[in-house]
Amino acid sequence: MIEILYFDGCPNHEGLQHVRALLTEAGVELPITVRRIDSDAEAKAERFLGSPTIRVNGIDVDPTAAPRDTYGLLCRVYPTGDGLRGTPPDASILAALQRQPPGGRAG
């Protein structure tokens, strides 16, 4: 399963409309759930590092995310070869799909 978490007020998640096309191109058929985070308390409970957060089977696509705990209603940026961007690189999403077996959930 793929989750896209966001909060209203951050435009970064709007750039993720290509995720479905990326998955189709990669031959991946997984459900995509889009969830809005509405409060700091919910952000903490969901381990929400900012908008957008993309998870594959519960694991953030950003391999550097695991030790972080800066949860809240923030716009998230991702390092890329072209500098910081408001969405994770496609390569990170595809790599996360390869690390996590379909239907599996890493602890």
PDB file of C-alpha atoms in Angstrom, residues 5-73:
ATOM      1  CA  LEU A   5      -0.016  12.234   3.802  1.00  0.00           C
ATOM      2  CA  TYR A   6      -0.432  15.995   3.591  1.00  0.00           C
ATOM      3  CA  PHE A   7      -1.962  18.970   5.335  1.00  0.00           C
ATOM      4  CA  ASP A   8      -4.086  21.748   3.894  1.00  0.00           C
ATOM      5  CA  GLY A   9      -2.064  24.876   3.319  1.00  0.00           C
ATOM      6  CA  CYS A  10       1.059  23.251   1.915  1.00  0.00           C
ATOM      7  CA  PRO A  11       1.186  23.201  -1.889  1.00  0.00           C
ATOM      8  CA  ASN A  12       3.923  20.530  -2.067  1.00  0.00           C
ATOM      9  CA  HIS A  13       1.550  17.542  -2.137  1.00  0.00           C
ATOM     10  CA  GLU A  14      -0.094  18.884  -5.299  1.00  0.00           C
ATOM     11  CA  GLY A  15       3.071  17.939  -7.200  1.00  0.00           C
ATOM     12  CA  LEU A  16       2.501  14.243  -6.480  1.00  0.00           C
ATOM     13  CA  GLN A  17      -0.235  13.703  -9.041  1.00  0.00           C
ATOM     14  CA  HIS A  18       2.308  11.860 -11.159  1.00  0.00           C
ATOM     15  CA  VAL A  19       2.682   9.032  -8.602  1.00  0.00           C
ATOM     16  CA  ARG A  20      -0.023   6.935 -10.283  1.00  0.00           C
ATOM     17  CA  ALA A  21       1.662   7.371 -13.667  1.00  0.00           C
ATOM     18  CA  LEU A  22       5.037   6.499 -12.139  1.00  0.00           C
ATOM     19  CA  LEU A  23       3.613   3.295 -10.666  1.00  0.00           C
ATOM     20  CA  THR A  24       1.914   2.337 -13.915  1.00  0.00           C
ATOM     21  CA  GLU A  25       5.133   2.934 -15.815  1.00  0.00           C
ATOM     22  CA  ALA A  26       6.985   0.729 -13.311  1.00  0.00           C
ATOM     23  CA  GLY A  27       4.353  -2.002 -13.600  1.00  0.00           C
ATOM     24  CA  VAL A  28       3.293  -1.636  -9.970  1.00  0.00           C
ATOM     25  CA  GLU A  29      -0.338  -2.094  -8.969  1.00  0.00           C
ATOM     26  CA  LEU A  30      -0.757  -0.978  -5.381  1.00  0.00           C
ATOM     27  CA  PRO A  31      -3.576   1.022  -3.842  1.00  0.00           C
ATOM     28  CA  ILE A  32      -2.811   4.665  -3.102  1.00  0.00           C
ATOM     29  CA  THR A  33      -4.386   6.245  -0.051  1.00  0.00           C
ATOM     30  CA  VAL A  34      -4.310  10.024   0.312  1.00  0.00           C
ATOM     31  CA  ARG A  35      -4.786  11.233   3.894  1.00  0.00           C
ATOM     32  CA  ARG A  36      -5.040  14.746   5.279  1.00  0.00           C
ATOM     33  CA  ILE A  37      -3.419  15.439   8.641  1.00  0.00           C
ATOM     34  CA  ASP A  38      -5.410  18.054  10.539  1.00  0.00           C
ATOM     35  CA  SER A  39      -3.580  18.784  13.792  1.00  0.00           C
ATOM     36  CA  ASP A  40      -0.212  18.679  15.513  1.00  0.00           C
ATOM     37  CA  ALA A  41      -1.529  15.905  17.765  1.00  0.00           C
ATOM     38  CA  GLU A  42      -2.495  13.833  14.730  1.00  0.00           C
ATOM     39  CA  ALA A  43       0.884  14.627  13.129  1.00  0.00           C
ATOM     40  CA  LYS A  44       2.671  13.257  16.173  1.00  0.00           C
ATOM     41  CA  ALA A  45       0.458  10.169  16.363  1.00  0.00           C
ATOM     42  CA  GLU A  46       1.037   9.467  12.649  1.00  0.00           C
ATOM     43  CA  ARG A  47       4.791  10.262  12.766  1.00  0.00           C
ATOM     44  CA  PHE A  48       4.100  12.891  10.088  1.00  0.00           C
ATOM     45  CA  LEU A  49       7.356  14.601   9.096  1.00  0.00           C
ATOM     46  CA  GLY A  50       5.641  17.126   6.846  1.00  0.00           C
ATOM     47  CA  SER A  51       3.705  17.517   3.649  1.00  0.00           C
ATOM     48  CA  PRO A  52       3.976  15.460   1.617  1.00  0.00           C
ATOM     49  CA  THR A  53       5.004  12.252   3.313  1.00  0.00           C
ATOM     50  CA  ILE A  54       4.914   9.156   1.128  1.00  0.00           C
ATOM     51  CA  ARG A  55       5.030   5.701   2.678  1.00  0.00           C
ATOM     52  CA  VAL A  56       5.219   2.275   1.088  1.00  0.00           C
ATOM     53  CA  ASN A  57       3.759  -0.390   3.380  1.00  0.00           C
ATOM     54  CA  GLY A  58       4.139   1.991   6.306  1.00  0.00           C
ATOM     55  CA  ILE A  59       7.772   2.939   5.619  1.00  0.00           C
ATOM     56  CA  ASP A  60       8.753   6.454   4.527  1.00  0.00           C
ATOM     57  CA  VAL A  61      10.253   6.564   1.020  1.00  0.00           C
ATOM     58  CA  ASP A  62      13.031   8.815   2.334  1.00  0.00           C
ATOM     59  CA  PRO A  63      15.685   6.445   3.716  1.00  0.00           C
ATOM     60  CA  THR A  64      16.924   9.185   6.078  1.00  0.00           C
ATOM     61  CA  ALA A  65      13.504   9.643   7.725  1.00  0.00           C
ATOM     62  CA  ALA A  66      13.572   6.833  10.313  1.00  0.00           C
ATOM     63  CA  PRO A  67      15.549   8.594  13.080  1.00  0.00           C
ATOM     64  CA  ARG A  68      13.753  11.931  12.683  1.00  0.00           C
ATOM     65  CA  ASP A  69      11.061  13.075  15.090  1.00  0.00           C
ATOM     66  CA  THR A  70      10.222  16.581  13.908  1.00  0.00           C
ATOM     67  CA  TYR A  71       6.523  15.845  13.548  1.00  0.00           C
ATOM     68  CA  GLY A  72       4.067  18.600  12.754  1.00  0.00           C
ATOM     69  CA  LEU A  73       2.143  20.550  10.171  1.00  0.00           C
TER      70      LEU A  73
END
